[in-house]
Short mmCIF file of C-alpha atoms in Angstrom, two decimals:
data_model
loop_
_atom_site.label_atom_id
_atom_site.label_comp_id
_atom_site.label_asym_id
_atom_site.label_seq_id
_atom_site.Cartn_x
_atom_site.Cartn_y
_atom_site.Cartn_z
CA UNK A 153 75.37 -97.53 94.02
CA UNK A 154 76.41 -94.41 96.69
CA UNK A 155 79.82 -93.63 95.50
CA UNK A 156 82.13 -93.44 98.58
CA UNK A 157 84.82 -90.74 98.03
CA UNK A 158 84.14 -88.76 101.37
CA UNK A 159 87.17 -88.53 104.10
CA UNK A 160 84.58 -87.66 106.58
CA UNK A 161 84.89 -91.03 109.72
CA UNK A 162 82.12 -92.52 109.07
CA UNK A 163 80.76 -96.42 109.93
CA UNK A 164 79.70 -98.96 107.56
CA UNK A 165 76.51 -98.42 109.30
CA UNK A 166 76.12 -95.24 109.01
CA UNK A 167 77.01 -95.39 105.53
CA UNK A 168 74.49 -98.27 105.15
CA UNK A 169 71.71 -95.62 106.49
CA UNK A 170 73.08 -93.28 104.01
CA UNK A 171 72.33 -95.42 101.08
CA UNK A 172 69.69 -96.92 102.06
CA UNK A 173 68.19 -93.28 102.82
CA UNK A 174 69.28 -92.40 99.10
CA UNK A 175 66.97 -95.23 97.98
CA UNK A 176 63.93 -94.15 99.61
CA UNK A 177 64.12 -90.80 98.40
CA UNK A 178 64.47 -91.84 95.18
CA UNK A 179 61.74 -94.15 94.97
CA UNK A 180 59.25 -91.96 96.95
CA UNK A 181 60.14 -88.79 98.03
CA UNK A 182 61.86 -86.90 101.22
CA UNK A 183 58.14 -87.08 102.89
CA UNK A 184 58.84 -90.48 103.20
CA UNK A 185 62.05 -90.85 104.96
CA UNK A 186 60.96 -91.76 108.29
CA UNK A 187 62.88 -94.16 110.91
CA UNK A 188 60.05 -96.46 110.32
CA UNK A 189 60.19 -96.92 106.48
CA UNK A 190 64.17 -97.02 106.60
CA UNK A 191 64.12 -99.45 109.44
CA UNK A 192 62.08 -101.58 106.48
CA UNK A 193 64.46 -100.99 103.75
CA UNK A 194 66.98 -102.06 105.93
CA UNK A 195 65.40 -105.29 107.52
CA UNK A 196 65.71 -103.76 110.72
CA UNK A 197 63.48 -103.27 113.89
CA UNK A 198 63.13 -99.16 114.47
CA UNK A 199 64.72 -99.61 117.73
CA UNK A 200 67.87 -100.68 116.57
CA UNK A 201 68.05 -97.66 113.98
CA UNK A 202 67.01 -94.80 117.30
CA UNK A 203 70.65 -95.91 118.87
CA UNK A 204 72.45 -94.64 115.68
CA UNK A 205 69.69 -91.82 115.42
CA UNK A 206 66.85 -90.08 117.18
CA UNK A 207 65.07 -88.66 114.65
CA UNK A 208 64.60 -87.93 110.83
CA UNK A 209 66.36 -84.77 111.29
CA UNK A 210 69.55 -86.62 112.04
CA UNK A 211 69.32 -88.72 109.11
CA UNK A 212 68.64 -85.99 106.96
CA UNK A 213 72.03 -83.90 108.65
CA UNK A 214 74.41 -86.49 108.72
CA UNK A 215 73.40 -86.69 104.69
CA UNK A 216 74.31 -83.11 104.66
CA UNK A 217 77.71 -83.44 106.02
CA UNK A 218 78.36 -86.89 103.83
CA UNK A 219 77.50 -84.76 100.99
CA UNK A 220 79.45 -81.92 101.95
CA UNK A 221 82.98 -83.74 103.00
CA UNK A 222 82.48 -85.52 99.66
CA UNK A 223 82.33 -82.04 97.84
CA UNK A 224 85.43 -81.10 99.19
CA UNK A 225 87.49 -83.35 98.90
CA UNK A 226 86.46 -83.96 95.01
CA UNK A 227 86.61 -80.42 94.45
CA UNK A 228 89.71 -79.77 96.50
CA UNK A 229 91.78 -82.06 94.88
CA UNK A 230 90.89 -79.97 91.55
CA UNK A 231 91.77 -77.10 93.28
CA UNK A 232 95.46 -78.56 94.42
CA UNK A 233 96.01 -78.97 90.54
CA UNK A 234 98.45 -76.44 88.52
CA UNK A 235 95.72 -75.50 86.11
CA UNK A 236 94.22 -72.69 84.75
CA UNK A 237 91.12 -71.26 86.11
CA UNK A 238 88.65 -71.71 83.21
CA UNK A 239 89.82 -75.26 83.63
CA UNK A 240 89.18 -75.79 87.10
CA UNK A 241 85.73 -74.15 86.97
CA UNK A 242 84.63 -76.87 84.22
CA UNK A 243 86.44 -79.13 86.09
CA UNK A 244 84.45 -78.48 89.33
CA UNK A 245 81.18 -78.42 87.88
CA UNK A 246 81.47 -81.17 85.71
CA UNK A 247 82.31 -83.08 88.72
CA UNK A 248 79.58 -81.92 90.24
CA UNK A 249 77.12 -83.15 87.87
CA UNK A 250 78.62 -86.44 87.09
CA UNK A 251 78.70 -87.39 91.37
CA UNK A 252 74.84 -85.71 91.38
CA UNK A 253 74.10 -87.81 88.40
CA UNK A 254 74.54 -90.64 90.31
CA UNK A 255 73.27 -89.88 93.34
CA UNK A 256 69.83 -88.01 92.83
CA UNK A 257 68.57 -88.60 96.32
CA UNK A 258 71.08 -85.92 97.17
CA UNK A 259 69.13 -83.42 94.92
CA UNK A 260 65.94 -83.89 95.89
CA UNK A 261 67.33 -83.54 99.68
CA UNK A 262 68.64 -79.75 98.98
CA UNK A 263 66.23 -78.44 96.84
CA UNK A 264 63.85 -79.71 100.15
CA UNK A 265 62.94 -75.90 101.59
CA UNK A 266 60.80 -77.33 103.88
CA UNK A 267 63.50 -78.80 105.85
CA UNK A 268 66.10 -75.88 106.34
CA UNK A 269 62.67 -73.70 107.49
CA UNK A 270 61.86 -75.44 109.98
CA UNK A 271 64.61 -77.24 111.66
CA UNK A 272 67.47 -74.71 112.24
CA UNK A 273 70.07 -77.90 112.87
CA UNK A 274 69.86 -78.74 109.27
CA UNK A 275 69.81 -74.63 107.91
CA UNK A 276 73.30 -74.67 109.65
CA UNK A 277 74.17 -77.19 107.91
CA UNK A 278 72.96 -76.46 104.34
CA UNK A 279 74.74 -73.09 104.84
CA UNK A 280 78.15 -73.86 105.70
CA UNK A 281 77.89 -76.36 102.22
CA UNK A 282 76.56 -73.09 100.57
CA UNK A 283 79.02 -70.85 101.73
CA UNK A 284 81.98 -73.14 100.54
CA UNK A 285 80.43 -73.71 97.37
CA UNK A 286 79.92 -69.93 96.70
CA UNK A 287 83.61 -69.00 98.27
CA UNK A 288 85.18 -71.88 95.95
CA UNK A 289 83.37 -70.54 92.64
CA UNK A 290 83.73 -67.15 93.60
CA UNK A 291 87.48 -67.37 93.81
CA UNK A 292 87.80 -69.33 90.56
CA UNK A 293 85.77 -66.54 88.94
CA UNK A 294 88.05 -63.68 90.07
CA UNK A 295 91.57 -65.83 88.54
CA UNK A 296 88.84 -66.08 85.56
CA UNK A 297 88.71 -62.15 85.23
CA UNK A 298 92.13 -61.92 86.30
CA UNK A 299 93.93 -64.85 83.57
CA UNK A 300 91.90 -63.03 80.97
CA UNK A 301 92.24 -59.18 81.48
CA UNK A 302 88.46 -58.98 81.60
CA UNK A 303 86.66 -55.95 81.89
CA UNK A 304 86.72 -54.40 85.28
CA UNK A 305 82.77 -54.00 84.87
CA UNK A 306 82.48 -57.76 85.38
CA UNK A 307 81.90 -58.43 89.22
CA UNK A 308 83.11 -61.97 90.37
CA UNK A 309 79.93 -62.17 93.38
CA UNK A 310 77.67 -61.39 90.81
CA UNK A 311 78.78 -63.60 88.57
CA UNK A 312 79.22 -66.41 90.97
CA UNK A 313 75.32 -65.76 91.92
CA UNK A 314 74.47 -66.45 88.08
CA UNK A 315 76.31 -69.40 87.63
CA UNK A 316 75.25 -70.41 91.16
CA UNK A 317 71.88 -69.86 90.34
CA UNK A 318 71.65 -71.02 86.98
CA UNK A 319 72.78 -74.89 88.61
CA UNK A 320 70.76 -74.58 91.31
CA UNK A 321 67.49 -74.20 88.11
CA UNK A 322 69.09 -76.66 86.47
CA UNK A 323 68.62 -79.22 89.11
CA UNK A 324 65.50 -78.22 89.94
CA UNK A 325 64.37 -78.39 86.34
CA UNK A 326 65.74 -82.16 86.20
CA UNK A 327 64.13 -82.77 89.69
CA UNK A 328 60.68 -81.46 88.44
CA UNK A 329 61.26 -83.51 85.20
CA UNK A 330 61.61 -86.69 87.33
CA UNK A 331 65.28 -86.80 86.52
CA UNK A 332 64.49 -88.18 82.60
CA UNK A 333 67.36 -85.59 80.99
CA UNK A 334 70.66 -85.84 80.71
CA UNK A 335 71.96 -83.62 83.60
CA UNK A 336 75.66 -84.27 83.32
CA UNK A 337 75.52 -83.26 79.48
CA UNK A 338 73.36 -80.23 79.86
CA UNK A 339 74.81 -79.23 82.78
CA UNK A 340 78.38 -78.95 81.23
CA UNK A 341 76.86 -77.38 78.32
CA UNK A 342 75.15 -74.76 80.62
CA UNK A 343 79.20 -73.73 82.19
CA UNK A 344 80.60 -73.42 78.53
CA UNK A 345 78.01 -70.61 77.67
CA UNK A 346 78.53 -69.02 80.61
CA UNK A 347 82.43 -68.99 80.36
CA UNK A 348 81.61 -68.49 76.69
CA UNK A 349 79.32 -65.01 77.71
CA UNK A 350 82.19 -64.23 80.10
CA UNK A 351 85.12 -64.12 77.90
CA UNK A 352 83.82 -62.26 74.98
CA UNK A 353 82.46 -59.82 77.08
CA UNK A 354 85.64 -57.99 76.71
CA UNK A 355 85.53 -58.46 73.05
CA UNK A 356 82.37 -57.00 72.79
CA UNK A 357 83.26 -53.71 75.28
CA UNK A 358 86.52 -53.10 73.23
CA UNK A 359 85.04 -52.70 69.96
#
């Protein structure tokens, strides 16, 4: 079931397109997301689906900004909390992969490369949830560095780009794998070596 924890306005339609979107991804891939097969799923004629939505780009953006209103809000309201940084940062991934967990669809639909090179409407998109993603981690790194006294040789961007990065293989890895691991557990695992590496990197430099 698509978890709705989004303040973005959005219909009961629309959300019904959403999920219904979701379960045709799942099932059988992006390639076949078309108004046709969704119009199926949903026991609808196609015409009555083109006067929410022209095309399958549309579909595919108004995912996009589901996904990323739900992302801030979840992580936001982390973010409002009187907690330490190391906290929030395993806060905001773990609630990452728990919402991703359930919703898979949402995966398969940003790991999609084929999408963001060839329609510029949904690039824009993708990169303004990229850019809050890396600004949020990247800030949550630096109080990191800063709560601990860590060594000045640790950069926060190029940290942010390994954690970052090391998610982003992560979920392709349990795409590729046909989602049969445990994301959520070896996801969380994944952020506790990292903050683990992170922290006794002092330790290590002051011997």
């Amino acid at each position: 079931m698509f978890t709705h924890e989004s303040t973005m306005e959005i219909s009961d339609r629309q959300l019904e397109i959403i999920e219904a979107s979701g379960k045709i991804i799942t099932k059988h891939g992006l390639a076949n997301l078309t108004i046709k097969n969704l119009a199926s799923e949903m026991g609808f004629v196609e015409s009555a689906l083109y006067r929410h939505f022209k095309s399958k780009e549309d579909v595919i953006i108004l995912m996009i900004q589901y996904l990323h209103s739900n992302i801030k809000e979840r992580l936001n309201q982390i973010l409002a909390e009187d907690s330490k940084a190391e906290i929030q940062l395993r806060l905001v991934f773990k609630s990452q992969f728990s919402f991703l967990k359930a919703n898979p669809h949402f995966v398969i639909t940003m790991l999609s490369e084929s999408f963001t090179d060839e329609s510029p409407k949904i690039r824009l998109e993708v990169m303004q949830l990229v850019d809050y993603k890396f600004t949020l981690v990247q800030g949550l790194i630096e109080r990191l560095l800063h709560d601990k006294s860590l060594n000045a040789q640790l950069n926060s961007f190029t940290l942010m780009h390994f954690l970052i990065g090391a998610f982003r293989t992560l979920l392709l890895r349990w795409k590729m794998s046909q989602f049969t691991f445990d994301v959520e557990i070896e996801g969380n695992k994944m952020v506790d070596d990292f903050l683990n590496l992170v922290i006794n990197f002092k330790n290590t430099t002051d011997d």
